[in-house]
């Protein structure tokens, strides 16, 4: 009997399941691959409850589904950690490589523009992110990096270097949102084997 398929999409910092790429992935699967269960959780604003939620989802769905990961920005960092922990294939879209450095500048009060949630990012959150860092990949072939050089938020070279042994699609121009993401939906599903 063939396993059911599921896709876990992880949005970025101060984002939501309503982000453009999440919607495009859901819509593509709905139209072309309705057999795939698409999971796009609203990730908590703090790392500890996020990790609890994600491990619960992967433990639940990983037992009964062929599961693949897609992560954007901070979601790409989280997808890297999940991929390594559970040996799952992952597609990373303009991923944050060292968010524990980048988010130092965001310590203090935050407002998620999608959900309007107000919360405080603190040093404990930064420390929790640092603990999730994957210094080197045990199986680089599990990862596909989708990166645009015009990313105005993250230095694209960090991801290109970190995932140098993985499959990479690096485009000139673009921006942090990854312009034209919908072009890759079919190929993403193929890579993930879902």
Short mmCIF file of N, CA and C in Angstrom, two decimals:
data_model
loop_
_atom_site.label_atom_id
_atom_site.label_comp_id
_atom_site.label_asym_id
_atom_site.label_seq_id
_atom_site.Cartn_x
_atom_site.Cartn_y
_atom_site.Cartn_z
N UNK A 1 0.84 -1.20 0.00
CA UNK A 1 0.00 0.00 0.00
C UNK A 1 0.88 1.25 0.00
N UNK A 2 0.57 2.20 -0.87
CA UNK A 2 1.33 3.43 -0.96
C UNK A 2 0.97 4.35 0.19
N UNK A 3 2.01 5.01 0.75
CA UNK A 3 1.76 5.97 1.83
C UNK A 3 1.10 7.23 1.27
N UNK A 4 0.25 7.83 2.09
CA UNK A 4 -0.31 9.13 1.73
C UNK A 4 0.83 10.16 1.72
N UNK A 5 0.61 11.28 1.04
CA UNK A 5 1.63 12.32 0.95
C UNK A 5 1.21 13.56 1.72
N UNK A 6 2.20 14.20 2.33
CA UNK A 6 1.94 15.46 3.03
C UNK A 6 3.11 16.41 2.81
N UNK A 7 2.79 17.69 2.76
CA UNK A 7 3.78 18.75 2.59
C UNK A 7 3.64 19.69 3.77
N UNK A 8 4.75 19.94 4.45
CA UNK A 8 4.75 20.88 5.57
C UNK A 8 5.48 22.14 5.12
N UNK A 9 4.73 23.25 5.03
CA UNK A 9 5.30 24.53 4.60
C UNK A 9 5.51 25.41 5.83
N UNK A 10 6.73 25.92 5.98
CA UNK A 10 7.08 26.76 7.14
C UNK A 10 7.35 28.19 6.68
N UNK A 11 6.51 29.10 7.16
CA UNK A 11 6.67 30.52 6.78
C UNK A 11 7.80 31.16 7.57
N UNK A 12 8.10 32.39 7.23
CA UNK A 12 9.21 33.10 7.84
C UNK A 12 8.83 33.91 9.07
N UNK A 13 9.80 34.68 9.54
CA UNK A 13 9.66 35.55 10.71
C UNK A 13 8.58 36.60 10.47
N UNK A 14 7.70 36.76 11.44
CA UNK A 14 6.60 37.74 11.33
C UNK A 14 5.78 37.55 10.06
N UNK A 15 5.55 36.30 9.70
CA UNK A 15 4.74 36.00 8.52
C UNK A 15 3.56 35.13 8.95
N UNK A 16 2.95 34.45 7.98
CA UNK A 16 1.76 33.65 8.32
C UNK A 16 1.44 32.67 7.20
N UNK A 17 0.48 31.76 7.43
CA UNK A 17 0.04 30.86 6.37
C UNK A 17 -0.59 31.59 5.19
N UNK A 18 -0.85 32.88 5.37
CA UNK A 18 -1.45 33.67 4.30
C UNK A 18 -0.40 34.34 3.40
N UNK A 19 0.88 34.03 3.64
CA UNK A 19 1.92 34.63 2.80
C UNK A 19 1.77 34.12 1.36
N UNK A 20 2.29 34.88 0.42
CA UNK A 20 2.08 34.57 -0.99
C UNK A 20 2.58 33.17 -1.37
N UNK A 21 3.80 32.81 -0.98
CA UNK A 21 4.35 31.51 -1.37
C UNK A 21 3.54 30.36 -0.76
N UNK A 22 3.12 30.54 0.49
CA UNK A 22 2.29 29.50 1.13
C UNK A 22 0.99 29.32 0.36
N UNK A 23 0.38 30.43 -0.04
CA UNK A 23 -0.87 30.36 -0.81
C UNK A 23 -0.63 29.69 -2.17
N UNK A 24 0.47 30.07 -2.82
CA UNK A 24 0.77 29.49 -4.14
C UNK A 24 0.99 27.99 -4.05
N UNK A 25 1.67 27.54 -3.01
CA UNK A 25 1.92 26.10 -2.84
C UNK A 25 0.61 25.37 -2.58
N UNK A 26 -0.22 25.94 -1.70
CA UNK A 26 -1.53 25.32 -1.40
C UNK A 26 -2.39 25.25 -2.65
N UNK A 27 -2.44 26.36 -3.40
CA UNK A 27 -3.29 26.42 -4.59
C UNK A 27 -2.81 25.44 -5.66
N UNK A 28 -1.48 25.33 -5.82
CA UNK A 28 -0.95 24.39 -6.82
C UNK A 28 -1.36 22.96 -6.45
N UNK A 29 -1.16 22.60 -5.19
CA UNK A 29 -1.50 21.24 -4.76
C UNK A 29 -3.00 20.99 -4.88
N UNK A 30 -3.81 21.97 -4.52
CA UNK A 30 -5.27 21.83 -4.61
C UNK A 30 -5.69 21.55 -6.06
N UNK A 31 -5.05 22.27 -7.00
CA UNK A 31 -5.41 22.17 -8.40
C UNK A 31 -4.83 20.92 -9.07
N UNK A 32 -3.55 20.63 -8.77
CA UNK A 32 -2.85 19.58 -9.52
C UNK A 32 -2.55 18.31 -8.73
N UNK A 33 -2.47 18.43 -7.41
CA UNK A 33 -2.14 17.27 -6.57
C UNK A 33 -3.03 17.24 -5.33
N UNK A 34 -4.33 17.07 -5.52
CA UNK A 34 -5.24 17.07 -4.37
C UNK A 34 -5.00 15.91 -3.42
N UNK A 35 -4.17 14.95 -3.85
CA UNK A 35 -3.84 13.82 -2.97
C UNK A 35 -2.86 14.22 -1.86
N UNK A 36 -2.22 15.37 -2.01
CA UNK A 36 -1.24 15.81 -1.01
C UNK A 36 -1.94 16.63 0.07
N UNK A 37 -1.72 16.26 1.31
CA UNK A 37 -2.22 17.06 2.43
C UNK A 37 -1.21 18.17 2.69
N UNK A 38 -1.64 19.41 2.52
CA UNK A 38 -0.74 20.55 2.68
C UNK A 38 -0.95 21.15 4.07
N UNK A 39 0.12 21.15 4.85
CA UNK A 39 0.08 21.68 6.22
C UNK A 39 0.84 23.00 6.24
N UNK A 40 0.14 24.07 6.59
CA UNK A 40 0.79 25.38 6.69
C UNK A 40 0.39 25.98 8.04
N UNK A 41 1.06 25.56 9.11
CA UNK A 41 0.67 26.06 10.43
C UNK A 41 1.08 27.51 10.65
N UNK A 42 0.30 28.20 11.47
CA UNK A 42 0.76 29.51 11.95
C UNK A 42 1.80 29.22 13.01
N UNK A 43 3.04 29.58 12.73
CA UNK A 43 4.11 29.29 13.69
C UNK A 43 4.08 30.30 14.83
N UNK A 44 4.23 29.82 16.06
CA UNK A 44 4.29 30.74 17.20
C UNK A 44 5.43 31.73 17.03
N UNK A 45 5.34 32.84 17.74
CA UNK A 45 6.34 33.90 17.60
C UNK A 45 7.64 33.60 18.33
N UNK A 46 7.64 32.60 19.20
CA UNK A 46 8.84 32.25 19.96
C UNK A 46 9.31 30.85 19.56
N UNK A 47 10.64 30.61 19.57
CA UNK A 47 11.18 29.33 19.10
C UNK A 47 10.71 28.11 19.89
N UNK A 48 10.64 28.18 21.21
CA UNK A 48 10.32 26.98 22.00
C UNK A 48 8.95 26.39 21.62
N UNK A 49 7.86 27.17 21.63
CA UNK A 49 6.58 26.60 21.21
C UNK A 49 6.55 26.21 19.73
N UNK A 50 7.35 26.89 18.91
CA UNK A 50 7.44 26.54 17.49
C UNK A 50 8.01 25.14 17.34
N UNK A 51 9.09 24.87 18.05
CA UNK A 51 9.73 23.55 17.97
C UNK A 51 8.79 22.47 18.49
N UNK A 52 8.08 22.77 19.55
CA UNK A 52 7.10 21.81 20.09
C UNK A 52 6.05 21.48 19.03
N UNK A 53 5.50 22.52 18.40
CA UNK A 53 4.48 22.34 17.37
C UNK A 53 5.03 21.52 16.19
N UNK A 54 6.21 21.87 15.71
CA UNK A 54 6.77 21.22 14.53
C UNK A 54 7.12 19.76 14.79
N UNK A 55 7.70 19.47 15.94
CA UNK A 55 8.04 18.08 16.23
C UNK A 55 6.77 17.25 16.39
N UNK A 56 5.74 17.85 16.97
CA UNK A 56 4.46 17.15 17.10
C UNK A 56 3.87 16.83 15.71
N UNK A 57 3.90 17.82 14.81
CA UNK A 57 3.39 17.62 13.45
C UNK A 57 4.17 16.54 12.71
N UNK A 58 5.50 16.61 12.79
CA UNK A 58 6.32 15.64 12.06
C UNK A 58 6.18 14.25 12.66
N UNK A 59 6.12 14.17 13.99
CA UNK A 59 5.92 12.87 14.63
C UNK A 59 4.58 12.26 14.20
N UNK A 60 3.55 13.09 14.11
CA UNK A 60 2.22 12.61 13.74
C UNK A 60 2.16 12.21 12.27
N UNK A 61 2.53 13.14 11.39
CA UNK A 61 2.38 12.88 9.96
C UNK A 61 3.48 11.99 9.40
N UNK A 62 4.67 12.07 9.99
CA UNK A 62 5.78 11.26 9.49
C UNK A 62 5.54 9.76 9.63
N UNK A 63 4.68 9.40 10.58
CA UNK A 63 4.39 7.98 10.81
C UNK A 63 3.46 7.40 9.74
N UNK A 64 2.64 8.26 9.13
CA UNK A 64 1.61 7.76 8.22
C UNK A 64 1.71 8.35 6.81
N UNK A 65 2.58 9.33 6.62
CA UNK A 65 2.67 10.03 5.33
C UNK A 65 4.10 10.09 4.83
N UNK A 66 4.23 10.14 3.51
CA UNK A 66 5.49 10.52 2.89
C UNK A 66 5.52 12.04 3.05
N UNK A 67 6.47 12.55 3.83
CA UNK A 67 6.44 13.97 4.23
C UNK A 67 7.62 14.72 3.62
N UNK A 68 7.33 15.89 3.07
CA UNK A 68 8.36 16.77 2.55
C UNK A 68 8.23 18.14 3.19
N UNK A 69 9.33 18.89 3.23
CA UNK A 69 9.36 20.20 3.87
C UNK A 69 9.68 21.30 2.86
N UNK A 70 9.01 22.43 3.02
CA UNK A 70 9.38 23.66 2.30
C UNK A 70 9.46 24.74 3.36
N UNK A 71 10.57 25.47 3.38
CA UNK A 71 10.72 26.54 4.36
C UNK A 71 11.26 27.80 3.73
N UNK A 72 10.67 28.93 4.09
CA UNK A 72 11.08 30.22 3.56
C UNK A 72 11.67 31.08 4.67
N UNK A 73 12.83 31.69 4.41
CA UNK A 73 13.46 32.60 5.35
C UNK A 73 13.72 31.90 6.69
N UNK A 74 13.16 32.38 7.80
CA UNK A 74 13.34 31.69 9.08
C UNK A 74 12.76 30.28 9.00
N UNK A 75 11.70 30.10 8.21
CA UNK A 75 11.15 28.76 8.00
C UNK A 75 12.15 27.84 7.32
N UNK A 76 13.04 28.40 6.51
CA UNK A 76 14.10 27.61 5.88
C UNK A 76 15.12 27.12 6.90
N UNK A 77 15.41 27.96 7.88
CA UNK A 77 16.31 27.56 8.98
C UNK A 77 15.67 26.42 9.77
N UNK A 78 14.38 26.57 10.08
CA UNK A 78 13.66 25.53 10.83
C UNK A 78 13.55 24.24 10.02
N UNK A 79 13.32 24.37 8.71
CA UNK A 79 13.22 23.19 7.84
C UNK A 79 14.56 22.45 7.78
N UNK A 80 15.67 23.20 7.82
CA UNK A 80 16.99 22.57 7.82
C UNK A 80 17.15 21.71 9.07
N UNK A 81 16.74 22.25 10.22
CA UNK A 81 16.83 21.51 11.48
C UNK A 81 15.94 20.26 11.45
N UNK A 82 14.70 20.43 10.97
CA UNK A 82 13.79 19.28 10.89
C UNK A 82 14.30 18.22 9.92
N UNK A 83 14.83 18.68 8.79
CA UNK A 83 15.36 17.76 7.78
C UNK A 83 16.47 16.91 8.38
N UNK A 84 17.36 17.55 9.12
CA UNK A 84 18.48 16.84 9.73
C UNK A 84 18.00 15.90 10.83
N UNK A 85 17.08 16.36 11.65
CA UNK A 85 16.61 15.55 12.78
C UNK A 85 15.81 14.32 12.33
N UNK A 86 14.99 14.50 11.28
CA UNK A 86 14.09 13.41 10.86
C UNK A 86 14.47 12.77 9.52
N UNK A 87 15.58 13.20 8.94
CA UNK A 87 16.02 12.71 7.62
C UNK A 87 14.93 12.91 6.57
N UNK A 88 14.41 14.12 6.50
CA UNK A 88 13.36 14.46 5.54
C UNK A 88 13.92 15.36 4.44
N UNK A 89 13.39 15.21 3.21
CA UNK A 89 13.81 16.13 2.15
C UNK A 89 13.22 17.52 2.39
N UNK A 90 13.99 18.55 2.00
CA UNK A 90 13.52 19.92 2.24
C UNK A 90 13.94 20.83 1.10
N UNK A 91 13.03 21.74 0.74
CA UNK A 91 13.34 22.82 -0.20
C UNK A 91 13.38 24.11 0.60
N UNK A 92 14.50 24.82 0.51
CA UNK A 92 14.71 26.05 1.27
C UNK A 92 14.64 27.24 0.33
N UNK A 93 13.78 28.19 0.64
CA UNK A 93 13.56 29.35 -0.23
C UNK A 93 14.12 30.59 0.46
N UNK A 94 15.20 31.16 -0.11
CA UNK A 94 15.88 32.30 0.51
C UNK A 94 15.97 32.10 2.03
N UNK A 95 16.61 31.00 2.47
CA UNK A 95 16.59 30.68 3.90
C UNK A 95 17.49 31.56 4.75
N UNK A 96 17.08 31.77 5.99
CA UNK A 96 17.96 32.39 6.98
C UNK A 96 18.97 31.33 7.39
N UNK A 97 20.25 31.67 7.37
CA UNK A 97 21.29 30.71 7.72
C UNK A 97 21.69 30.87 9.19
N UNK A 98 21.80 32.12 9.64
CA UNK A 98 22.15 32.39 11.05
C UNK A 98 21.16 33.41 11.64
N UNK A 99 19.91 33.01 11.80
CA UNK A 99 18.91 33.98 12.27
C UNK A 99 19.19 34.49 13.67
N UNK A 100 19.93 33.70 14.44
CA UNK A 100 20.29 34.13 15.80
C UNK A 100 21.21 35.35 15.78
N UNK A 101 21.88 35.60 14.65
CA UNK A 101 22.66 36.83 14.50
C UNK A 101 21.77 37.94 13.97
N UNK A 102 21.04 37.62 12.91
CA UNK A 102 20.18 38.62 12.25
C UNK A 102 19.14 39.20 13.21
N UNK A 103 18.53 38.35 14.02
CA UNK A 103 17.41 38.80 14.86
C UNK A 103 17.85 39.53 16.12
N UNK A 104 19.17 39.62 16.36
CA UNK A 104 19.66 40.45 17.48
C UNK A 104 19.10 41.87 17.37
N UNK A 105 19.00 42.33 16.12
CA UNK A 105 18.52 43.70 15.88
C UNK A 105 17.03 43.85 16.11
N UNK A 106 16.33 42.73 16.32
CA UNK A 106 14.88 42.77 16.47
C UNK A 106 14.43 42.51 17.91
N UNK A 107 15.41 42.40 18.82
CA UNK A 107 15.06 42.17 20.22
C UNK A 107 14.19 43.34 20.69
N UNK A 108 13.11 43.00 21.38
CA UNK A 108 12.17 44.02 21.83
C UNK A 108 10.78 43.74 21.29
N UNK A 109 9.93 44.74 21.33
CA UNK A 109 8.54 44.54 20.91
C UNK A 109 8.42 44.38 19.40
N UNK A 110 7.61 43.40 19.02
CA UNK A 110 7.34 43.11 17.61
C UNK A 110 5.84 43.09 17.37
N UNK A 111 5.45 43.36 16.13
CA UNK A 111 4.06 43.19 15.72
C UNK A 111 4.08 42.40 14.41
N UNK A 112 3.38 41.26 14.40
CA UNK A 112 3.29 40.49 13.18
C UNK A 112 2.30 41.19 12.25
N UNK A 113 2.75 41.65 11.07
CA UNK A 113 1.86 42.41 10.18
C UNK A 113 0.68 41.61 9.63
N UNK A 114 0.80 40.28 9.64
CA UNK A 114 -0.30 39.44 9.14
C UNK A 114 -1.35 39.20 10.22
N UNK A 115 -0.88 38.89 11.44
CA UNK A 115 -1.81 38.48 12.50
C UNK A 115 -2.11 39.60 13.49
N UNK A 116 -1.31 40.66 13.45
CA UNK A 116 -1.40 41.79 14.39
C UNK A 116 -1.01 41.39 15.82
N UNK A 117 -0.44 40.19 15.98
CA UNK A 117 0.00 39.78 17.32
C UNK A 117 1.16 40.66 17.77
N UNK A 118 1.08 41.13 19.02
CA UNK A 118 2.18 41.89 19.63
C UNK A 118 2.90 40.95 20.59
N UNK A 119 4.21 40.94 20.52
CA UNK A 119 4.99 40.08 21.41
C UNK A 119 6.39 40.67 21.57
N UNK A 120 7.15 40.12 22.49
CA UNK A 120 8.49 40.62 22.77
C UNK A 120 9.52 39.53 22.45
N UNK A 121 10.45 39.86 21.58
CA UNK A 121 11.55 38.95 21.25
C UNK A 121 12.67 39.24 22.25
N UNK A 122 13.22 38.19 22.88
CA UNK A 122 14.26 38.44 23.88
C UNK A 122 15.48 37.55 23.67
N UNK A 123 16.47 37.71 24.54
CA UNK A 123 17.74 36.99 24.41
C UNK A 123 17.53 35.48 24.51
N UNK A 124 16.54 35.04 25.29
CA UNK A 124 16.27 33.60 25.40
C UNK A 124 15.82 33.04 24.05
N UNK A 125 15.03 33.83 23.30
CA UNK A 125 14.60 33.39 21.97
C UNK A 125 15.80 33.23 21.04
N UNK A 126 16.73 34.18 21.11
CA UNK A 126 17.93 34.12 20.27
C UNK A 126 18.74 32.88 20.63
N UNK A 127 18.87 32.60 21.93
CA UNK A 127 19.60 31.42 22.39
C UNK A 127 18.94 30.13 21.92
N UNK A 128 17.61 30.10 21.96
CA UNK A 128 16.87 28.91 21.52
C UNK A 128 17.09 28.66 20.03
N UNK A 129 17.15 29.73 19.24
CA UNK A 129 17.43 29.58 17.80
C UNK A 129 18.84 29.05 17.58
N UNK A 130 19.78 29.58 18.34
CA UNK A 130 21.19 29.16 18.18
C UNK A 130 21.31 27.64 18.41
N UNK A 131 20.54 27.11 19.34
CA UNK A 131 20.59 25.67 19.64
C UNK A 131 20.09 24.81 18.48
N UNK A 132 19.34 25.41 17.56
CA UNK A 132 18.79 24.66 16.42
C UNK A 132 19.73 24.65 15.22
N UNK A 133 20.85 25.35 15.34
CA UNK A 133 21.77 25.45 14.22
C UNK A 133 22.30 24.07 13.82
N UNK A 134 22.36 23.82 12.53
CA UNK A 134 22.92 22.57 12.00
C UNK A 134 24.25 22.95 11.34
N UNK A 135 25.38 22.72 12.05
CA UNK A 135 26.68 23.17 11.52
C UNK A 135 27.03 22.53 10.18
N UNK A 136 26.74 21.23 10.03
CA UNK A 136 26.99 20.59 8.74
C UNK A 136 25.92 19.53 8.50
N UNK A 137 25.58 19.36 7.23
CA UNK A 137 24.52 18.43 6.86
C UNK A 137 25.05 17.01 6.74
N UNK A 138 24.33 16.05 7.32
CA UNK A 138 24.76 14.66 7.21
C UNK A 138 24.50 14.11 5.80
N UNK A 139 23.48 14.67 5.13
CA UNK A 139 23.16 14.22 3.77
C UNK A 139 22.70 15.42 2.93
N UNK A 140 23.65 16.15 2.35
CA UNK A 140 23.32 17.37 1.60
C UNK A 140 22.31 17.15 0.47
N UNK A 141 22.26 15.93 -0.09
CA UNK A 141 21.36 15.66 -1.21
C UNK A 141 19.88 15.76 -0.81
N UNK A 142 19.60 15.79 0.48
CA UNK A 142 18.21 15.93 0.94
C UNK A 142 17.68 17.35 0.76
N UNK A 143 18.59 18.30 0.50
CA UNK A 143 18.24 19.73 0.46
C UNK A 143 18.32 20.27 -0.96
N UNK A 144 17.33 21.13 -1.29
CA UNK A 144 17.39 21.93 -2.52
C UNK A 144 17.26 23.39 -2.11
N UNK A 145 18.24 24.19 -2.48
CA UNK A 145 18.23 25.62 -2.19
C UNK A 145 17.68 26.39 -3.38
N UNK A 146 16.62 27.16 -3.13
CA UNK A 146 16.09 28.12 -4.11
C UNK A 146 16.46 29.51 -3.59
N UNK A 147 17.34 30.20 -4.31
CA UNK A 147 17.89 31.45 -3.79
C UNK A 147 17.88 32.52 -4.87
N UNK A 148 17.50 33.73 -4.48
CA UNK A 148 17.61 34.88 -5.40
C UNK A 148 18.65 35.86 -4.86
N UNK A 149 19.54 36.28 -5.74
CA UNK A 149 20.65 37.13 -5.35
C UNK A 149 20.21 38.53 -4.94
N UNK A 150 19.00 38.92 -5.37
CA UNK A 150 18.51 40.25 -5.03
C UNK A 150 17.85 40.32 -3.66
N UNK A 151 17.96 39.27 -2.86
CA UNK A 151 17.37 39.24 -1.51
C UNK A 151 17.89 40.45 -0.73
N UNK A 152 16.97 41.35 -0.35
CA UNK A 152 17.36 42.58 0.34
C UNK A 152 17.41 42.41 1.87
N UNK A 153 16.98 41.25 2.36
CA UNK A 153 16.93 41.02 3.81
C UNK A 153 18.12 40.18 4.28
N UNK A 154 18.46 39.15 3.50
CA UNK A 154 19.51 38.22 3.88
C UNK A 154 20.63 38.23 2.84
N UNK A 155 21.86 37.98 3.28
CA UNK A 155 22.99 37.87 2.37
C UNK A 155 22.92 36.50 1.69
N UNK A 156 22.56 36.49 0.42
CA UNK A 156 22.34 35.23 -0.30
C UNK A 156 23.57 34.33 -0.28
N UNK A 157 24.76 34.93 -0.16
CA UNK A 157 26.01 34.14 -0.21
C UNK A 157 26.12 33.18 0.98
N UNK A 158 25.51 33.55 2.11
CA UNK A 158 25.56 32.65 3.28
C UNK A 158 24.89 31.31 2.96
N UNK A 159 23.73 31.37 2.31
CA UNK A 159 23.01 30.14 1.97
C UNK A 159 23.75 29.36 0.88
N UNK A 160 24.25 30.07 -0.12
CA UNK A 160 24.98 29.41 -1.21
C UNK A 160 26.19 28.66 -0.64
N UNK A 161 26.89 29.28 0.32
CA UNK A 161 28.04 28.64 0.95
C UNK A 161 27.61 27.44 1.82
N UNK A 162 26.63 27.67 2.68
CA UNK A 162 26.22 26.61 3.62
C UNK A 162 25.72 25.37 2.89
N UNK A 163 24.98 25.58 1.81
CA UNK A 163 24.38 24.45 1.09
C UNK A 163 25.13 24.15 -0.20
N UNK A 164 26.44 24.39 -0.19
CA UNK A 164 27.24 24.23 -1.41
C UNK A 164 27.24 22.80 -1.95
N UNK A 165 27.02 21.81 -1.08
CA UNK A 165 27.03 20.41 -1.53
C UNK A 165 25.62 19.93 -1.91
N UNK A 166 24.63 20.81 -1.77
CA UNK A 166 23.24 20.46 -2.08
C UNK A 166 22.86 20.97 -3.47
N UNK A 167 21.73 20.50 -3.96
CA UNK A 167 21.17 21.03 -5.21
C UNK A 167 20.87 22.51 -4.99
N UNK A 168 21.22 23.34 -5.97
CA UNK A 168 20.98 24.78 -5.84
C UNK A 168 20.40 25.34 -7.13
N UNK A 169 19.45 26.24 -6.97
CA UNK A 169 18.98 27.09 -8.07
C UNK A 169 19.16 28.52 -7.58
N UNK A 170 20.15 29.20 -8.13
CA UNK A 170 20.45 30.57 -7.69
C UNK A 170 20.17 31.50 -8.86
N UNK A 171 19.22 32.39 -8.65
CA UNK A 171 18.81 33.32 -9.72
C UNK A 171 19.33 34.72 -9.44
N UNK A 172 19.70 35.45 -10.51
CA UNK A 172 20.06 36.85 -10.32
C UNK A 172 18.81 37.66 -10.00
N UNK A 173 19.02 38.82 -9.44
CA UNK A 173 17.91 39.74 -9.15
C UNK A 173 16.93 39.12 -8.15
N UNK A 174 15.63 39.37 -8.34
CA UNK A 174 14.63 38.88 -7.39
C UNK A 174 14.66 39.67 -6.10
N UNK A 175 14.03 39.13 -5.06
CA UNK A 175 14.05 39.76 -3.75
C UNK A 175 13.78 38.70 -2.68
N UNK A 176 13.60 39.15 -1.43
CA UNK A 176 13.46 38.19 -0.33
C UNK A 176 12.20 37.33 -0.47
N UNK A 177 11.20 37.86 -1.14
CA UNK A 177 9.95 37.09 -1.29
C UNK A 177 10.11 35.93 -2.30
N UNK A 178 11.18 35.92 -3.04
CA UNK A 178 11.47 34.99 -4.13
C UNK A 178 10.42 35.17 -5.24
N UNK A 179 10.72 36.13 -6.11
CA UNK A 179 9.84 36.47 -7.22
C UNK A 179 9.66 35.27 -8.15
N UNK A 180 8.41 34.96 -8.48
CA UNK A 180 8.14 33.87 -9.41
C UNK A 180 8.21 32.48 -8.79
N UNK A 181 8.03 32.41 -7.49
CA UNK A 181 8.10 31.12 -6.78
C UNK A 181 7.20 30.06 -7.41
N UNK A 182 6.03 30.49 -7.92
CA UNK A 182 5.05 29.54 -8.45
C UNK A 182 5.59 28.71 -9.62
N UNK A 183 6.67 29.18 -10.26
CA UNK A 183 7.28 28.43 -11.37
C UNK A 183 7.84 27.09 -10.90
N UNK A 184 8.09 26.96 -9.61
CA UNK A 184 8.80 25.78 -9.10
C UNK A 184 7.91 24.78 -8.38
N UNK A 185 6.63 25.06 -8.24
CA UNK A 185 5.78 24.18 -7.42
C UNK A 185 5.85 22.71 -7.85
N UNK A 186 5.71 22.43 -9.14
CA UNK A 186 5.72 21.04 -9.61
C UNK A 186 7.06 20.38 -9.33
N UNK A 187 8.15 21.11 -9.60
CA UNK A 187 9.49 20.56 -9.41
C UNK A 187 9.79 20.33 -7.92
N UNK A 188 9.25 21.20 -7.07
CA UNK A 188 9.42 21.04 -5.62
C UNK A 188 8.82 19.72 -5.16
N UNK A 189 7.59 19.45 -5.60
CA UNK A 189 6.92 18.21 -5.20
C UNK A 189 7.69 16.99 -5.70
N UNK A 190 8.23 17.11 -6.90
CA UNK A 190 9.03 16.02 -7.47
C UNK A 190 10.28 15.77 -6.64
N UNK A 191 10.97 16.85 -6.29
CA UNK A 191 12.19 16.73 -5.49
C UNK A 191 11.89 16.10 -4.13
N UNK A 192 10.79 16.53 -3.53
CA UNK A 192 10.43 16.04 -2.19
C UNK A 192 9.93 14.59 -2.21
N UNK A 193 9.56 14.11 -3.39
CA UNK A 193 9.07 12.74 -3.51
C UNK A 193 7.71 12.52 -2.91
N UNK A 194 6.90 13.59 -2.87
CA UNK A 194 5.54 13.45 -2.33
C UNK A 194 4.54 13.36 -3.46
#
